[in-house]
């Protein structure tokens, strides 16, 4: 009962010796499989992911194998998922903030290098006529004929058109095919050209090898040509350090520029020259992204403006929802009011409707030309406000919608807390000649504020990051003029970050992560304040 | 039925961080014994009971039940049944399901289980409530269900942790008597935790007095023995002060001359008294404390009033059958139990007689000197 | 308060009712409007609350049926709404079940067992749950594209992957359940242990049945959170047939292809069951919400 000592509980897992070897076998298999995966990731340059997998699997195995960690078995699954989906993304985002990770610099260095080394060029004077013969579902034989009539035939190969979905560059492996000398073409009819068109994508991945070790590759719908790798590592005898690659066609030397994250040509003196050669890879750039946020006018201007609006929006949202929620809660809790249950139910309705639906409903209702709100306004006052094109109106609209969405939550909270206020307080106040308005402001509000404070801070943090509202209602528009990155006047910091990362051409993950990191810091401070407040409240 | 033997038991919840809760506990509980653990709150009574049950592990030392070493044996295999202070009835099960739960877990066959439940239910008078949930029972009924749940297991050792503390005074007395009767009938080894010493004195065949472990103390088991032995021959000042109600009075003093039968002691108030204790191991001038039980004092008209102690009356309590007078003797509280009609006017002088054979004597370390005589009321 | 009330109470009550009705009219207007719009002809029609030419076309489209317009063209449903609703329900139920399972075991350990790092973990959970997932979307995408490379069934563009991602949000639920467990007398489980129950049996037969109310609350909260979650789903899911409702709905209001009427029908159709679940459950949820302190 070693575990009893560890838990201090004296409650230990019964150990059945028969199950013992099975447990170790399972642990061993899991360990080996994962060790293999980790090694694979590490070789591919995914050091971080390799490390995370290693840590998780190792702790997991330890926790489930070691009797001393019996208690941790209960928390491991939960804590591990929280680690993967909260702590790790957080840390990874902060790490990206210090790199130039973006649409143009998306690969790891190892992958970029592998990509360059997998490039090839064709030698024009060695071409073969090419035909494809079916050999079962998705399997085919390649038949090549040289200019001098020499024939080659491949064994059946599987060629499958890949499914939809994004394919990261250089991730599809080449299909290796060995050709054998043949005397005559196969008896069957070669496939028609439309099948070749359909299979073109896969065929381009085929590397056919002649018996004399010449590599061939598709160069036209009916043609294969000899190819040679475009880049080769400069041998160390010629001063290569393993990094410098030589273009076999032009003899130009290129090397990775670890500052810009691209391969670039080298001058004879070894200086970098010319533009970067795609694909780029991500490199560490230090504080550059943060400096851009703080000093680059094209980024700093919009950032500060959006930051200001984010604060205003969160603060006003909390104030409006709280004020309305509190008044309604006080009304609904008023015992002599008939039909309280029905009021309560109807008042909660905006909270019960899924937000993504009600936000889109408002998006339609506020539409300048067909929206019911403008129809009503133009009938009543003859105006048609441009809710989506005027910054002030757009912001007003956001606040209106957010108040609509958020007041029931505050009302629910206040109703719960109001129940806890002893009614003799009001009775005592009535003896003192107070009226209901005085009651509300001198008893209800002060008594509610204290328990509400942590909840209000949480609500502030929630609205600070109210992504769904802005993304679904305005998408941040109308845009800020003169901004270097996509930025809108109704953007909150979160949507701004999102747009930098996923919209427009730049997809500047590094910059987006730098801003996200700044938000993390602000939210973290709020969270700590909140914990402090809650702890202060606890003993009372 | 089984005996329970505890040898050099030590319990520490966080070894190396916190202090020991129990240290060097040695108990030899015979088959059929009714042992009561008493001691002030927080001294580790529950901890010791839980260690026996297997709910807490033992830091060091050994525990034997029925001759088998139980340190590493899971609770269910120890053959113990336990009644918790809070009763710990399963709220979502009926009384019947509560009683049958353990049997079901142990896969006792249905017929036997039904018989055992019926037997326990009949014995405890639970038949009318079998289909009720615990929340629909009174405190006393719940308490009986808790006992019944332990009973159906036919435990070799019956453990009870302050089972009566949630009952009102009248019900407590009634249940106490029932428990005594039950033990008489079944004769099973019983260990019972309480801090009510009336329960201890009335129920126990032997009492173990525990104290909160003092810094550097060798053990916190102060004494283990039959109730009257603890009353008449307390091993130390702690036990003397703990057993008996109202509490024993203590007065400081000094040995005038050691003696193997009767020792003269000069009290701090200046008066000298004679105590029937063997102080042959002491020296003249040793600081001691004299203990006198309130019920062992006599009025001066009594021939046994060998020593006289004088104090000022603080309060007199007339309870009808008896009267307690609270005195201030040289700055110390001193309670005496006297004949009911004795007057006691506040702030007046009051003289009380202390028989020689009513005195207890403790050295500076609190260890008792052996008594040579035993006071008996006529 | 059964106090003797002044005369003015009548007027005050009337004022309160008037105020509440005015407010309700304002609040419920948008909801009634969508219902009305879902029965209007065409996607651009404006008009009254009660449509003058009611039509079921939008509803047919929302239910996946094709319609024939005036010019005789067959219009297929623009989007597979029912499939999206099914996807949402699938993802939300599975993730809610798993979240309940994960947070219950965690909460059990935090409430009942002592182990190193307990209080640190508890506090860390409170802090970390405040960081919105939307800020780490890049990391999420990177993480899932790696998972896709090594284990496609859990990778990008899969429902299991999305469910997996939702399991990260258990911190608050752990706190809620832990708080509840702590109100349950510990000696109940000890008693069960003495009765011969294994730790698992004590958990399963004693603690769990007593915790059903709070587990139901957590289940519903997790379910609603998952069904309304937008950012993570929008990043992880790509195929139209895999989208959840929250991600898919916005395609209706694309400025180039504005399908206002179709959207209204789809919104009512899919929003109604979710709203109903919430309203039915709201009484229990109030406690859970107050304990958690964060909008669900
Ligand atoms: N799980 C635990 N972890 C750490 N310390 C504990 C634990 N349980 C009890 N203690 C400590 O051990 C000591 C003895 O506790 P125990 O419950 O045995 O006292 P007790 O004699 O039963 O008191 P009472 O009469 O009040 O029930 C106390 O100081 C208590 O604080
Ligand atoms: Mg106790």
PDB file of C-alpha atoms in Angstrom, chain A residues 40-189:
ATOM      1  CA  UNK A  40       9.846  11.755 -36.349  1.00  0.00           C
ATOM      2  CA  UNK A  41       8.684  15.205 -35.315  1.00  0.00           C
ATOM      3  CA  UNK A  42      12.103  16.121 -34.052  1.00  0.00           C
ATOM      4  CA  UNK A  43      13.746  15.118 -37.328  1.00  0.00           C
ATOM      5  CA  UNK A  44      11.236  17.255 -39.203  1.00  0.00           C
ATOM      6  CA  UNK A  45      12.330  20.233 -37.152  1.00  0.00           C
ATOM      7  CA  UNK A  46       9.151  20.391 -35.076  1.00  0.00           C
ATOM      8  CA  UNK A  47      11.169  20.683 -31.898  1.00  0.00           C
ATOM      9  CA  UNK A  48       8.412  22.316 -29.877  1.00  0.00           C
ATOM     10  CA  UNK A  49       5.741  19.833 -30.782  1.00  0.00           C
ATOM     11  CA  UNK A  50       8.156  16.969 -30.202  1.00  0.00           C
ATOM     12  CA  UNK A  51       8.913  18.359 -26.775  1.00  0.00           C
ATOM     13  CA  UNK A  52       5.263  18.845 -25.849  1.00  0.00           C
ATOM     14  CA  UNK A  53       4.352  15.335 -26.964  1.00  0.00           C
ATOM     15  CA  UNK A  54       7.297  13.929 -25.070  1.00  0.00           C
ATOM     16  CA  UNK A  55       6.383  15.745 -21.858  1.00  0.00           C
ATOM     17  CA  UNK A  56       2.733  14.776 -22.054  1.00  0.00           C
ATOM     18  CA  UNK A  57       3.324  11.152 -22.888  1.00  0.00           C
ATOM     19  CA  UNK A  58       6.077  10.776 -20.323  1.00  0.00           C
ATOM     20  CA  UNK A  59       4.028  12.288 -17.490  1.00  0.00           C
ATOM     21  CA  UNK A  60       1.003  10.328 -18.608  1.00  0.00           C
ATOM     22  CA  UNK A  61       2.882   7.045 -18.561  1.00  0.00           C
ATOM     23  CA  UNK A  62       4.458   7.862 -15.232  1.00  0.00           C
ATOM     24  CA  UNK A  63       1.143   8.785 -13.670  1.00  0.00           C
ATOM     25  CA  UNK A  64      -0.557   5.626 -14.832  1.00  0.00           C
ATOM     26  CA  UNK A  65       2.366   3.335 -14.128  1.00  0.00           C
ATOM     27  CA  UNK A  66       3.777   4.555 -10.832  1.00  0.00           C
ATOM     28  CA  UNK A  67       1.741   3.506  -7.798  1.00  0.00           C
ATOM     29  CA  UNK A  68       2.933   6.651  -6.003  1.00  0.00           C
ATOM     30  CA  UNK A  69       1.102   8.820  -8.526  1.00  0.00           C
ATOM     31  CA  UNK A  70      -2.221   7.088  -8.003  1.00  0.00           C
ATOM     32  CA  UNK A  71      -4.009  10.302  -7.065  1.00  0.00           C
ATOM     33  CA  UNK A  72      -2.711  12.107 -10.109  1.00  0.00           C
ATOM     34  CA  UNK A  73      -4.493   9.613 -12.312  1.00  0.00           C
ATOM     35  CA  UNK A  74      -7.699  11.411 -11.507  1.00  0.00           C
ATOM     36  CA  UNK A  75      -6.440  14.805 -12.560  1.00  0.00           C
ATOM     37  CA  UNK A  76      -4.091  13.853 -15.376  1.00  0.00           C
ATOM     38  CA  UNK A  77      -6.640  13.653 -18.204  1.00  0.00           C
ATOM     39  CA  UNK A  78      -8.207  16.968 -17.315  1.00  0.00           C
ATOM     40  CA  UNK A  79      -4.996  18.765 -16.567  1.00  0.00           C
ATOM     41  CA  UNK A  80      -3.382  17.377 -19.708  1.00  0.00           C
ATOM     42  CA  UNK A  81      -6.178  18.645 -21.954  1.00  0.00           C
ATOM     43  CA  UNK A  82      -6.022  22.005 -20.231  1.00  0.00           C
ATOM     44  CA  UNK A  83      -2.294  21.985 -20.837  1.00  0.00           C
ATOM     45  CA  UNK A  84      -2.695  21.153 -24.522  1.00  0.00           C
ATOM     46  CA  UNK A  85      -5.510  23.558 -25.231  1.00  0.00           C
ATOM     47  CA  UNK A  86      -4.893  26.447 -22.899  1.00  0.00           C
ATOM     48  CA  UNK A  87      -1.353  26.572 -21.592  1.00  0.00           C
ATOM     49  CA  UNK A  88       0.396  25.316 -24.682  1.00  0.00           C
ATOM     50  CA  UNK A  89      -1.457  27.574 -27.168  1.00  0.00           C
ATOM     51  CA  UNK A  90      -0.737  30.454 -24.827  1.00  0.00           C
ATOM     52  CA  UNK A  91       2.958  29.691 -24.675  1.00  0.00           C
ATOM     53  CA  UNK A  92       3.120  28.935 -28.374  1.00  0.00           C
ATOM     54  CA  UNK A  93       1.411  32.226 -29.208  1.00  0.00           C
ATOM     55  CA  UNK A  94       3.921  34.099 -27.093  1.00  0.00           C
ATOM     56  CA  UNK A  95       6.719  32.243 -28.847  1.00  0.00           C
ATOM     57  CA  UNK A  96       5.307  33.099 -32.284  1.00  0.00           C
ATOM     58  CA  UNK A  97       5.247  36.745 -31.231  1.00  0.00           C
ATOM     59  CA  UNK A  98       9.038  36.638 -31.359  1.00  0.00           C
ATOM     60  CA  UNK A  99       9.199  35.106 -34.829  1.00  0.00           C
ATOM     61  CA  UNK A 100       8.325  36.234 -38.339  1.00  0.00           C
ATOM     62  CA  UNK A 101       5.856  33.356 -38.741  1.00  0.00           C
ATOM     63  CA  UNK A 102       3.452  34.452 -41.496  1.00  0.00           C
ATOM     64  CA  UNK A 103       1.936  33.296 -44.758  1.00  0.00           C
ATOM     65  CA  UNK A 104       5.261  33.874 -46.521  1.00  0.00           C
ATOM     66  CA  UNK A 105       7.419  32.399 -43.759  1.00  0.00           C
ATOM     67  CA  UNK A 106       5.329  29.449 -42.736  1.00  0.00           C
ATOM     68  CA  UNK A 107       7.767  26.523 -42.886  1.00  0.00           C
ATOM     69  CA  UNK A 108      10.355  25.434 -40.430  1.00  0.00           C
ATOM     70  CA  UNK A 109      13.911  25.829 -41.646  1.00  0.00           C
ATOM     71  CA  UNK A 110      14.295  22.073 -42.055  1.00  0.00           C
ATOM     72  CA  UNK A 111      11.223  21.899 -44.232  1.00  0.00           C
ATOM     73  CA  UNK A 112      12.278  24.885 -46.312  1.00  0.00           C
ATOM     74  CA  UNK A 113      15.651  23.274 -46.858  1.00  0.00           C
ATOM     75  CA  UNK A 114      14.053  19.967 -47.737  1.00  0.00           C
ATOM     76  CA  UNK A 115      11.818  21.825 -50.155  1.00  0.00           C
ATOM     77  CA  UNK A 116      14.752  23.469 -51.910  1.00  0.00           C
ATOM     78  CA  UNK A 117      16.611  20.174 -52.076  1.00  0.00           C
ATOM     79  CA  UNK A 118      13.580  18.482 -53.571  1.00  0.00           C
ATOM     80  CA  UNK A 119      13.394  21.005 -56.388  1.00  0.00           C
ATOM     81  CA  UNK A 120      14.602  19.687 -59.682  1.00  0.00           C
ATOM     82  CA  UNK A 121      15.103  20.862 -63.206  1.00  0.00           C
ATOM     83  CA  UNK A 122      14.609  19.053 -66.428  1.00  0.00           C
ATOM     84  CA  UNK A 123      17.213  18.210 -68.931  1.00  0.00           C
ATOM     85  CA  UNK A 124      15.606  19.083 -72.201  1.00  0.00           C
ATOM     86  CA  UNK A 125      17.304  16.603 -74.530  1.00  0.00           C
ATOM     87  CA  UNK A 126      16.260  13.479 -72.651  1.00  0.00           C
ATOM     88  CA  UNK A 127      12.521  13.141 -73.179  1.00  0.00           C
ATOM     89  CA  UNK A 128      10.328  10.070 -73.311  1.00  0.00           C
ATOM     90  CA  UNK A 129       6.882   9.622 -74.741  1.00  0.00           C
ATOM     91  CA  UNK A 130       4.524   8.594 -72.010  1.00  0.00           C
ATOM     92  CA  UNK A 131       1.330   6.584 -71.857  1.00  0.00           C
ATOM     93  CA  UNK A 132      -0.692   5.243 -68.962  1.00  0.00           C
ATOM     94  CA  UNK A 133      -2.434   1.855 -68.813  1.00  0.00           C
ATOM     95  CA  UNK A 134      -5.070   0.893 -66.303  1.00  0.00           C
ATOM     96  CA  UNK A 135      -4.279  -2.058 -64.021  1.00  0.00           C
ATOM     97  CA  UNK A 136      -7.197  -2.173 -61.564  1.00  0.00           C
ATOM     98  CA  UNK A 137      -8.939   0.478 -59.470  1.00  0.00           C
ATOM     99  CA  UNK A 138      -6.620   3.362 -58.912  1.00  0.00           C
ATOM    100  CA  UNK A 139      -3.626   1.347 -60.087  1.00  0.00           C
ATOM    101  CA  UNK A 140      -1.863   2.017 -63.323  1.00  0.00           C
ATOM    102  CA  UNK A 141       1.245   1.108 -65.308  1.00  0.00           C
ATOM    103  CA  UNK A 142       3.457   3.715 -66.866  1.00  0.00           C
ATOM    104  CA  UNK A 143       4.880   3.074 -70.322  1.00  0.00           C
ATOM    105  CA  UNK A 144       7.705   5.244 -71.627  1.00  0.00           C
ATOM    106  CA  UNK A 145       9.270   5.261 -75.063  1.00  0.00           C
ATOM    107  CA  UNK A 146      12.602   6.910 -75.768  1.00  0.00           C
ATOM    108  CA  UNK A 147      13.329   8.850 -78.922  1.00  0.00           C
ATOM    109  CA  UNK A 148      15.348   5.876 -80.190  1.00  0.00           C
ATOM    110  CA  UNK A 149      12.399   3.519 -79.635  1.00  0.00           C
ATOM    111  CA  UNK A 150      13.670   1.911 -76.427  1.00  0.00           C
ATOM    112  CA  UNK A 151      10.659   0.982 -74.239  1.00  0.00           C
ATOM    113  CA  UNK A 152      10.210   0.886 -70.507  1.00  0.00           C
ATOM    114  CA  UNK A 153       7.285  -0.330 -68.433  1.00  0.00           C
ATOM    115  CA  UNK A 154       6.531   0.083 -64.743  1.00  0.00           C
ATOM    116  CA  UNK A 155       4.922  -2.403 -62.379  1.00  0.00           C
ATOM    117  CA  UNK A 156       1.355  -1.377 -61.323  1.00  0.00           C
ATOM    118  CA  UNK A 157       1.417   1.689 -59.115  1.00  0.00           C
ATOM    119  CA  UNK A 158      -1.345   3.191 -57.083  1.00  0.00           C
ATOM    120  CA  UNK A 159      -2.199   6.751 -58.143  1.00  0.00           C
ATOM    121  CA  UNK A 160      -4.912   8.314 -56.052  1.00  0.00           C
ATOM    122  CA  UNK A 161      -6.265  11.798 -56.533  1.00  0.00           C
ATOM    123  CA  UNK A 162      -5.868  13.382 -53.084  1.00  0.00           C
ATOM    124  CA  UNK A 163      -9.004  14.496 -51.286  1.00  0.00           C
ATOM    125  CA  UNK A 164      -9.955  18.102 -50.877  1.00  0.00           C
ATOM    126  CA  UNK A 165      -8.428  20.137 -48.122  1.00  0.00           C
ATOM    127  CA  UNK A 166      -5.322  22.165 -47.781  1.00  0.00           C
ATOM    128  CA  UNK A 167      -1.964  20.593 -48.361  1.00  0.00           C
ATOM    129  CA  UNK A 168       0.988  22.338 -46.846  1.00  0.00           C
ATOM    130  CA  UNK A 169       3.721  22.824 -49.460  1.00  0.00           C
ATOM    131  CA  UNK A 170       6.307  20.091 -49.791  1.00  0.00           C
ATOM    132  CA  UNK A 171       4.336  17.817 -47.571  1.00  0.00           C
ATOM    133  CA  UNK A 172       3.249  15.412 -50.283  1.00  0.00           C
ATOM    134  CA  UNK A 173       5.870  12.768 -50.753  1.00  0.00           C
ATOM    135  CA  UNK A 174       7.099  11.832 -54.203  1.00  0.00           C
ATOM    136  CA  UNK A 175       5.866   8.561 -55.650  1.00  0.00           C
ATOM    137  CA  UNK A 176       8.872   6.449 -56.551  1.00  0.00           C
ATOM    138  CA  UNK A 177       8.471   4.181 -59.563  1.00  0.00           C
ATOM    139  CA  UNK A 178      11.116   1.812 -60.976  1.00  0.00           C
ATOM    140  CA  UNK A 179      10.954   1.278 -64.740  1.00  0.00           C
ATOM    141  CA  UNK A 180      11.897  -2.001 -66.356  1.00  0.00           C
ATOM    142  CA  UNK A 181      12.948  -2.511 -69.975  1.00  0.00           C
ATOM    143  CA  UNK A 182      10.131  -3.759 -72.175  1.00  0.00           C
ATOM    144  CA  UNK A 183       9.899  -4.976 -75.708  1.00  0.00           C
ATOM    145  CA  UNK A 184       6.345  -4.093 -76.579  1.00  0.00           C
ATOM    146  CA  UNK A 185       3.601  -1.860 -75.130  1.00  0.00           C
ATOM    147  CA  UNK A 186       0.924  -3.611 -73.030  1.00  0.00           C
ATOM    148  CA  UNK A 187      -1.899  -5.148 -74.971  1.00  0.00           C
ATOM    149  CA  UNK A 188      -4.561  -2.826 -73.576  1.00  0.00           C
ATOM    150  CA  UNK A 189      -5.501   0.603 -74.854  1.00  0.00           C
TER     151      UNK A 189
END
